[in-house]
Amino acid sequence: YAAFLSWAAMTSPYAVVYNSSSRTITNETLFYEGLYQYLNTNGSRYRQDVKFFDNNNPTQGIFASRTGAQISKNEYQGLGPEKFNAMEDLRADLAEAMPYDDARAFAFVFIFWERFGVIQDELIQNLAIALAVMCGIVFLLIYTLPIVTAVVVAIGATVLDVYGMAYFWGVQINFVVTIFLLIAIGLSVDYSAHIGHAFKEAHGTAEERVIEAMRGTGPPVFNAIFSTFISILILVTARTYIFEVFFQMFTLTTLFGGFHGLVVLPVLLCIMGGSKAAPEKAKSSHDDSAINVIGKKKVEHVALKDGDRKEALLANGHMDLRDLQIISD
């Protein structure tokens, strides 16, 4: 704009209506005509930055325009939230400086910076939905509230630990990390739900049920954790960002998921699981001592007295119900 005014101040007829004190052109018609002429002569490098309503009649005004600017690197160094804040500050400054409601600040990198403003809320929302679905599935499989609560606490603690340790490992929250955190929920369910289900099926005191569950399910769960960890060790030397994050997130998931599944969850089950009595075996309506099969010798109407019950058996290697008689007092 300054270059255009300098050109207009020395070009007729625009110099006549140029006000040097306010650095404006006082005639609107000559302003648009002069601007159009400037963009097609000395200011041709700016031609793509201004679009008129009608190039054949530039006095109808400007439809849209743009101008270039640079943002200092010091303004957006650091983590994603700092970049998002720098972008928002630039837009706020532009809105304050420009009298137009539709003025916008845009750069190609803003496409990627936009996500930093919503990724945190989106991550929390997606984690909450995934955990809620997981809770429902675990409840359908175990359907015992104390055990389900212990399993959910172990899974939630795993996700929280992975999230926190990822920060200290230098992992920035983005859409890639968000996906891996959601996957971590599925893996941690595998490490905890099996032990919770085995505990539900066990009998005895809480401690005895934990021992029985860990004896039967603990080794397979440990093998799953160990084999998963071994399988991702090949990525330890990876230099591609996605594979680096994949290794970091899955390492944290297997370690923390295994710790909470094999160490924390049994402690919670000892505290919250309670005891479970073994089911009583079905009792015979007759005392076993009153039933005897006597070799292969055929005995007819033999009465065996046992307390208040008297039974007659016919035995010839097998029982013949047709000859069985009940004798009462």
CSV table of C-alpha atoms in Angstrom, one decimal:
chain,number,residue,atom,x,y,z
A,1,TYR,CA,0.0,0.0,0.0
A,2,ALA,CA,2.9,2.4,0.8
A,3,ALA,CA,4.4,1.6,-2.6
A,4,PHE,CA,1.1,2.4,-4.3
A,5,LEU,CA,0.8,5.7,-2.6
A,6,SER,CA,4.3,6.7,-3.5
A,7,TRP,CA,3.5,5.8,-7.1
A,8,ALA,CA,0.2,7.7,-7.0
A,9,ALA,CA,1.9,10.9,-5.6
A,10,MET,CA,4.1,11.1,-8.7
A,11,THR,CA,1.6,10.0,-11.3
A,12,SER,CA,-1.1,12.1,-12.9
A,13,PRO,CA,-4.0,12.5,-12.4
A,14,TYR,CA,-3.8,10.8,-9.0
A,15,ALA,CA,-1.2,13.2,-7.7
A,16,VAL,CA,-3.9,15.9,-7.7
A,17,VAL,CA,-6.1,14.1,-5.2
A,18,TYR,CA,-3.2,12.7,-3.1
A,19,ASN,CA,-3.1,14.1,0.4
A,20,SER,CA,0.5,13.9,1.7
A,21,SER,CA,-0.4,14.7,5.3
A,22,SER,CA,-2.9,11.9,5.7
A,23,ARG,CA,-1.3,9.7,3.0
A,24,THR,CA,-4.6,9.1,1.3
A,25,ILE,CA,-6.3,9.6,-2.0
A,26,THR,CA,-9.3,11.7,-1.5
A,27,ASN,CA,-11.3,10.7,-4.6
A,28,GLU,CA,-12.7,7.2,-4.4
A,29,THR,CA,-13.1,6.7,-8.2
A,30,LEU,CA,-9.5,7.8,-8.9
A,31,PHE,CA,-8.3,5.6,-6.0
A,32,TYR,CA,-9.7,2.4,-7.6
A,33,GLU,CA,-8.7,3.4,-11.1
A,34,GLY,CA,-5.2,4.3,-9.9
A,35,LEU,CA,-4.9,1.1,-7.9
A,36,TYR,CA,-5.9,-1.0,-10.9
A,37,GLN,CA,-3.4,0.8,-13.2
A,38,TYR,CA,-0.7,0.4,-10.6
A,39,LEU,CA,-1.3,-3.4,-10.3
A,40,ASN,CA,-0.9,-3.8,-14.0
A,41,THR,CA,2.3,-1.6,-14.3
A,42,ASN,CA,4.8,-0.9,-11.5
A,43,GLY,CA,3.0,-3.1,-8.9
A,44,SER,CA,2.4,-6.2,-11.1
A,45,ARG,CA,4.0,-8.3,-8.4
A,46,TYR,CA,1.0,-7.6,-6.2
A,47,ARG,CA,-1.5,-8.4,-8.9
A,48,GLN,CA,-2.5,-11.7,-7.4
A,49,ASP,CA,-3.1,-10.1,-4.0
A,50,VAL,CA,-6.0,-7.9,-5.0
A,51,LYS,CA,-9.3,-9.1,-6.7
A,52,PHE,CA,-11.8,-6.6,-8.0
A,53,PHE,CA,-15.5,-7.2,-8.4
A,54,ASP,CA,-15.1,-6.4,-12.1
A,55,ASN,CA,-11.8,-6.0,-13.8
A,56,ASN,CA,-13.5,-4.1,-16.7
A,57,ASN,CA,-14.8,-1.6,-14.2
A,58,PRO,CA,-12.5,-1.4,-11.2
A,59,THR,CA,-14.5,1.5,-9.7
A,60,GLN,CA,-17.0,-1.1,-8.4
A,61,GLY,CA,-14.5,-1.8,-5.7
A,62,ILE,CA,-12.3,-4.6,-4.3
A,63,PHE,CA,-13.8,-8.0,-3.7
A,64,ALA,CA,-10.9,-9.4,-1.7
A,65,SER,CA,-7.3,-8.7,-0.9
A,66,ARG,CA,-4.4,-10.3,1.0
A,67,THR,CA,-1.1,-9.3,2.3
A,68,GLY,CA,2.0,-11.2,3.5
A,69,ALA,CA,3.6,-11.2,6.9
A,70,GLN,CA,6.1,-13.2,8.9
A,71,ILE,CA,5.8,-14.5,12.4
A,72,SER,CA,8.9,-14.6,14.4
A,73,LYS,CA,10.2,-18.1,15.2
A,74,ASN,CA,10.4,-17.1,18.9
A,75,GLU,CA,6.7,-16.8,18.9
A,76,TYR,CA,5.9,-20.4,18.3
A,77,GLN,CA,8.9,-22.4,19.5
A,78,GLY,CA,8.1,-25.1,22.0
A,79,LEU,CA,5.1,-27.4,22.4
A,80,GLY,CA,1.9,-27.6,20.4
A,81,PRO,CA,-0.2,-25.4,22.8
A,82,GLU,CA,2.3,-22.6,22.4
A,83,LYS,CA,2.0,-22.7,18.6
A,84,PHE,CA,-1.8,-22.7,18.9
A,85,ASN,CA,-1.7,-19.7,21.3
A,86,ALA,CA,0.7,-17.8,18.9
A,87,MET,CA,-1.8,-18.4,16.0
A,88,GLU,CA,-4.8,-17.2,18.1
A,89,ASP,CA,-2.8,-14.1,19.3
A,90,LEU,CA,-2.1,-13.2,15.7
A,91,ARG,CA,-5.8,-13.5,14.8
A,92,ALA,CA,-6.8,-11.4,17.7
A,93,ASP,CA,-4.3,-8.7,16.8
A,94,LEU,CA,-5.6,-8.7,13.2
A,95,ALA,CA,-9.2,-8.4,14.3
A,96,GLU,CA,-8.3,-5.5,16.5
A,97,ALA,CA,-6.4,-3.7,13.8
A,98,MET,CA,-8.8,-4.3,10.9
A,99,PRO,CA,-12.2,-2.8,10.7
A,100,TYR,CA,-13.6,-5.8,8.7
A,101,ASP,CA,-15.4,-8.7,10.3
A,102,ASP,CA,-14.2,-11.1,7.7
A,103,ALA,CA,-10.4,-10.4,8.0
A,104,ARG,CA,-8.5,-13.7,8.6
A,105,ALA,CA,-4.9,-14.6,9.3
A,106,PHE,CA,-4.0,-17.8,7.5
A,107,ALA,CA,-0.8,-19.9,6.8
A,108,PHE,CA,-0.3,-23.4,5.6
A,109,VAL,CA,1.1,-24.5,9.0
A,110,PHE,CA,-2.0,-23.2,10.7
A,111,ILE,CA,-3.7,-26.4,9.3
A,112,PHE,CA,-1.6,-28.4,11.7
A,113,TRP,CA,-1.6,-25.9,14.6
A,114,GLU,CA,-5.4,-25.9,14.7
A,115,ARG,CA,-5.4,-29.4,16.2
A,116,PHE,CA,-3.4,-28.4,19.2
A,117,GLY,CA,-6.4,-26.3,20.4
A,118,VAL,CA,-8.8,-29.3,20.4
A,119,ILE,CA,-6.6,-32.4,20.7
A,120,GLN,CA,-6.7,-32.3,24.6
A,121,ASP,CA,-10.4,-32.1,24.8
A,122,GLU,CA,-10.9,-34.7,22.1
A,123,LEU,CA,-8.4,-37.0,23.8
A,124,ILE,CA,-10.2,-36.8,27.1
A,125,GLN,CA,-13.6,-37.3,25.4
A,126,ASN,CA,-12.4,-40.3,23.4
A,127,LEU,CA,-10.8,-41.9,26.4
A,128,ALA,CA,-13.9,-41.4,28.5
A,129,ILE,CA,-16.0,-43.1,25.8
A,130,ALA,CA,-13.6,-46.0,25.4
A,131,LEU,CA,-13.4,-46.5,29.1
A,132,ALA,CA,-17.2,-46.4,29.4
A,133,VAL,CA,-17.6,-49.1,26.7
A,134,MET,CA,-14.9,-51.1,28.3
A,135,CYS,CA,-16.6,-51.0,31.7
A,136,GLY,CA,-19.8,-52.2,30.1
A,137,ILE,CA,-18.2,-55.1,28.4
A,138,VAL,CA,-16.2,-56.1,31.5
A,139,PHE,CA,-19.4,-56.0,33.6
A,140,LEU,CA,-21.2,-58.2,31.0
A,141,LEU,CA,-18.4,-60.8,31.2
A,142,ILE,CA,-17.8,-60.7,35.0
A,143,TYR,CA,-21.1,-59.2,36.3
A,144,THR,CA,-19.8,-59.0,39.9
A,145,LEU,CA,-19.6,-55.3,40.9
A,146,PRO,CA,-16.6,-55.4,43.3
A,147,ILE,CA,-14.5,-57.4,40.8
A,148,VAL,CA,-15.5,-55.2,37.9
A,149,THR,CA,-14.6,-52.2,40.0
A,150,ALA,CA,-11.1,-53.6,40.7
A,151,VAL,CA,-10.6,-54.4,37.0
A,152,VAL,CA,-11.7,-51.0,35.9
A,153,VAL,CA,-9.4,-49.3,38.4
A,154,ALA,CA,-6.5,-51.3,37.2
A,155,ILE,CA,-7.2,-50.4,33.6
A,156,GLY,CA,-7.8,-46.8,34.3
A,157,ALA,CA,-4.5,-46.6,36.3
A,158,THR,CA,-2.7,-48.1,33.4
A,159,VAL,CA,-4.0,-45.5,30.9
A,160,LEU,CA,-3.2,-42.7,33.4
A,161,ASP,CA,0.3,-44.0,33.9
A,162,VAL,CA,1.0,-44.3,30.2
A,163,TYR,CA,-0.4,-40.8,29.6
A,164,GLY,CA,1.8,-39.3,32.4
A,165,MET,CA,5.0,-41.2,31.5
A,166,ALA,CA,4.6,-40.3,27.8
A,167,TYR,CA,4.9,-36.7,28.8
A,168,PHE,CA,8.2,-37.3,30.7
A,169,TRP,CA,9.5,-39.3,27.7
A,170,GLY,CA,9.0,-36.3,25.5
A,171,VAL,CA,6.0,-37.5,23.6
A,172,GLN,CA,3.7,-34.6,22.6
A,173,ILE,CA,0.0,-35.2,22.5
A,174,ASN,CA,-1.2,-35.4,18.9
A,175,PHE,CA,-3.5,-37.5,16.8
A,176,VAL,CA,-0.9,-40.3,16.6
A,177,VAL,CA,-0.5,-40.5,20.3
A,178,THR,CA,-4.2,-40.3,20.8
A,179,ILE,CA,-4.7,-43.4,18.7
A,180,PHE,CA,-2.1,-45.3,20.6
A,181,LEU,CA,-3.6,-44.3,24.0
A,182,LEU,CA,-7.0,-45.7,22.8
A,183,ILE,CA,-5.2,-48.9,21.8
A,184,ALA,CA,-3.6,-49.0,25.2
A,185,ILE,CA,-7.1,-49.4,26.8
A,186,GLY,CA,-7.7,-52.5,24.7
A,187,LEU,CA,-4.4,-54.0,25.6
A,188,SER,CA,-4.7,-53.3,29.3
A,189,VAL,CA,-8.2,-54.9,29.3
A,190,ASP,CA,-6.5,-58.1,28.1
A,191,TYR,CA,-4.0,-58.0,31.0
A,192,SER,CA,-6.6,-57.4,33.7
A,193,ALA,CA,-10.0,-58.9,32.6
A,194,HIS,CA,-8.7,-62.5,32.5
A,195,ILE,CA,-7.4,-62.4,36.0
A,196,GLY,CA,-10.6,-60.8,37.2
A,197,HIS,CA,-12.7,-63.5,35.5
A,198,ALA,CA,-10.5,-66.3,37.0
A,199,PHE,CA,-11.0,-64.7,40.4
A,200,LYS,CA,-14.7,-64.7,40.0
A,201,GLU,CA,-14.7,-68.5,39.2
A,202,ALA,CA,-12.5,-69.4,42.1
A,203,HIS,CA,-13.7,-70.4,45.6
A,204,GLY,CA,-12.5,-69.8,49.1
A,205,THR,CA,-11.4,-66.7,50.9
A,206,ALA,CA,-10.3,-63.7,49.0
A,207,GLU,CA,-6.6,-64.6,49.4
A,208,GLU,CA,-7.3,-68.2,48.3
A,209,ARG,CA,-9.2,-67.0,45.3
A,210,VAL,CA,-6.4,-64.7,44.3
A,211,ILE,CA,-3.9,-67.5,44.6
A,212,GLU,CA,-6.0,-69.8,42.5
A,213,ALA,CA,-6.6,-67.2,39.9
A,214,MET,CA,-2.9,-66.3,39.6
A,215,ARG,CA,-1.9,-69.9,39.5
A,216,GLY,CA,-4.1,-70.6,36.6
A,217,THR,CA,-4.2,-67.3,34.7
A,218,GLY,CA,-1.0,-65.5,35.8
A,219,PRO,CA,1.5,-67.4,33.6
A,220,PRO,CA,-0.5,-67.0,30.4
A,221,VAL,CA,-0.9,-63.3,31.1
A,222,PHE,CA,2.8,-62.9,31.8
A,223,ASN,CA,3.6,-64.7,28.6
A,224,ALA,CA,1.3,-62.3,26.7
A,225,ILE,CA,3.0,-59.3,28.2
A,226,PHE,CA,6.5,-60.7,27.6
A,227,SER,CA,5.8,-61.8,24.0
A,228,THR,CA,4.3,-58.4,23.2
A,229,PHE,CA,7.3,-56.6,24.6
A,230,ILE,CA,9.7,-58.8,22.7
A,231,SER,CA,7.8,-58.2,19.4
A,232,ILE,CA,8.2,-54.4,19.6
A,233,LEU,CA,11.9,-54.4,20.5
A,234,ILE,CA,12.8,-54.4,16.9
A,235,LEU,CA,11.5,-50.8,16.7
A,236,VAL,CA,14.0,-49.6,19.4
A,237,THR,CA,16.3,-48.2,16.6
A,238,ALA,CA,13.5,-46.8,14.5
A,239,ARG,CA,14.0,-43.1,13.4
A,240,THR,CA,10.6,-42.6,11.8
A,241,TYR,CA,8.3,-40.6,14.0
A,242,ILE,CA,5.3,-42.9,13.9
A,243,PHE,CA,7.4,-46.0,14.7
A,244,GLU,CA,9.2,-44.1,17.5
A,245,VAL,CA,5.9,-43.2,19.1
A,246,PHE,CA,4.6,-46.7,18.5
A,247,PHE,CA,7.5,-48.2,20.4
A,248,GLN,CA,7.3,-45.7,23.2
A,249,MET,CA,3.6,-46.1,23.7
A,250,PHE,CA,3.4,-49.9,23.4
A,251,THR,CA,6.4,-50.3,25.7
A,252,LEU,CA,4.7,-48.2,28.4
A,253,THR,CA,1.4,-50.0,27.8
A,254,THR,CA,2.9,-53.5,28.2
A,255,LEU,CA,5.0,-52.5,31.3
A,256,PHE,CA,2.3,-50.6,33.1
A,257,GLY,CA,-0.5,-52.9,31.9
A,258,GLY,CA,1.4,-55.9,33.2
A,259,PHE,CA,2.3,-54.3,36.5
A,260,HIS,CA,-1.3,-53.3,37.2
A,261,GLY,CA,-2.7,-56.7,36.0
A,262,LEU,CA,-0.2,-58.9,37.8
A,263,VAL,CA,0.6,-56.8,40.9
A,264,VAL,CA,-2.0,-54.1,41.6
A,265,LEU,CA,-5.1,-56.0,40.6
A,266,PRO,CA,-4.5,-59.0,42.9
A,267,VAL,CA,-4.1,-56.6,45.8
A,268,LEU,CA,-7.3,-54.9,44.9
A,269,LEU,CA,-9.1,-58.2,44.6
A,270,CYS,CA,-7.8,-59.3,48.1
A,271,ILE,CA,-9.3,-56.1,49.5
A,272,MET,CA,-12.5,-55.9,47.5
A,273,GLY,CA,-13.2,-59.3,46.1
A,274,GLY,CA,-14.5,-61.1,49.2
A,275,SER,CA,-14.9,-64.8,49.8
A,276,LYS,CA,-16.9,-67.3,47.8
A,277,ALA,CA,-18.1,-70.6,49.2
A,278,ALA,CA,-17.8,-73.8,47.1
A,279,PRO,CA,-21.1,-75.1,45.8
A,280,GLU,CA,-22.5,-78.0,47.9
A,281,LYS,CA,-22.5,-81.4,46.2
A,282,ALA,CA,-25.9,-82.9,45.5
A,283,LYS,CA,-26.8,-85.4,48.3
A,284,SER,CA,-28.4,-88.8,47.6
A,285,SER,CA,-31.9,-89.4,49.1
A,286,HIS,CA,-30.5,-92.5,50.6
A,287,ASP,CA,-27.5,-93.2,52.7
A,288,ASP,CA,-24.7,-94.8,50.6
A,289,SER,CA,-24.1,-97.3,53.5
A,290,ALA,CA,-27.6,-98.7,53.0
A,291,ILE,CA,-26.9,-99.7,49.4
A,292,ASN,CA,-24.8,-102.8,48.7
A,293,VAL,CA,-24.4,-105.0,45.7
A,294,ILE,CA,-23.6,-108.5,46.8
A,295,GLY,CA,-21.4,-110.1,44.2
A,296,LYS,CA,-23.3,-112.0,41.6
A,297,LYS,CA,-25.5,-113.9,44.0
A,298,LYS,CA,-29.1,-113.3,43.6
A,299,VAL,CA,-30.6,-112.1,46.9
A,300,GLU,CA,-34.4,-111.5,47.0
A,301,HIS,CA,-36.1,-109.0,49.3
A,302,VAL,CA,-33.0,-108.3,51.4
A,303,ALA,CA,-33.9,-105.6,54.1
A,304,LEU,CA,-31.2,-103.2,55.2
A,305,LYS,CA,-32.0,-101.1,58.1
A,306,ASP,CA,-30.3,-97.7,58.5
A,307,GLY,CA,-31.9,-95.5,61.1
A,308,ASP,CA,-35.5,-94.8,60.1
A,309,ARG,CA,-35.1,-95.9,56.5
A,310,LYS,CA,-35.4,-99.5,55.3
A,311,GLU,CA,-34.6,-100.5,51.7
A,312,ALA,CA,-34.7,-103.8,49.8
A,313,LEU,CA,-32.2,-104.4,47.0
A,314,LEU,CA,-32.1,-107.1,44.5
A,315,ALA,CA,-28.5,-107.5,43.3
A,316,ASN,CA,-27.2,-109.8,40.7
A,317,GLY,CA,-24.3,-107.8,39.4
A,318,HIS,CA,-26.8,-105.0,38.7
A,319,MET,CA,-30.0,-103.6,40.2
A,320,ASP,CA,-33.3,-104.7,39.0
A,321,LEU,CA,-35.9,-102.0,39.8
A,322,ARG,CA,-38.8,-104.3,39.2
A,323,ASP,CA,-37.9,-106.3,42.3
A,324,LEU,CA,-36.8,-103.4,44.4
A,325,GLN,CA,-39.1,-103.0,47.5
A,326,ILE,CA,-39.2,-100.3,50.1
A,327,ILE,CA,-40.0,-101.8,53.6
A,328,SER,CA,-41.4,-99.6,56.2
A,329,ASP,CA,-41.8,-100.2,59.9
